[in-house]
Amino acid sequence: MQALMAQAAVLGQRLKDRKETVAVNESSSGGLVSAALLSVPGASAYFMGGAVVYTAKARVLLTDIPREALAGVRSSSEPYALLLARNARERYGATWGLSETGAAGPTGNPYGDAAGHTCVAISGPVEMVVTVETESDDRAANMEAFAAACLRMLEAATEPA
């Protein structure tokens, strides 16, 4: 968690300097992305909110994504990650929406993805999505790796020109 907090401290300052905000929908990282971003003093200047969208029921209750938007889209996929990122951005009125959806382990998910698989996305002035494969079944290590991937994506999207 210390490495995530250090990463978030740099990002938090960058977001404050740019007067930008972020909202998060995360799944297998279990809230670590939000926790890291909130560990920075003054986080209220840039962190708009977030949700741990770990189950289909949580998605319904916390994101209000219409059923039609999910047609042909499965969890733990790049299209789903992008949908979650866009939803976070729109619902919270944030500059950036950040998301993560995967399988932390020690086993895979019902969709056939192995433990250590996640998709990370960002929506904002630019959009990006990437699949991460740690090839590990270590749940805690995967959760940290997934959160770090989210923060790296936010870092890449906000990199000074």
Phi, psi and omega in degrees: 000331181298320179294321178296319180295322178294318177299315182293327180298317178295314181295318179301315179295320179298314180297318178298315180299323182272355183057045178245160183232163181221146172228152189230134165240112181234160184235273187290345175281351169063023180101359182295327178297309179298317180300317180296312181296326180279348180286349182275125175303136181084015182301335181296345178287339184227339183267115184272333181148178181186175181213147170264103185262074189273336182228167176298322179296318178297320179300315180297312185287327188258339183245334182059031176290126181296144180306323181298326181292340182266357182301122178077007181245127179253154176300163178060033178233161179298317178299322179292318179300318180294321176299316179295320180295315178297320180298315180299314181300312183292313184297324183262355182063036183268158173295319184234138169247131184237138180216162178211138179209121183192206182228106183286329180110180013280354176246171178283191180254173182294350182268000178097004178277139179285160172304142181093004179263132171209159173239134183239137180220157174224141177231132180176216177304335169228157175237140178216151174213142181213148173261134179245132176234111180275340184059034179230151175253012179281104186304308183296317179296321178295317179302315178295319180296320179295316179296318179298322178297320177299313182293323176296323179294318176297321178298314180296321182290333183254009180304132176300141183292000000 
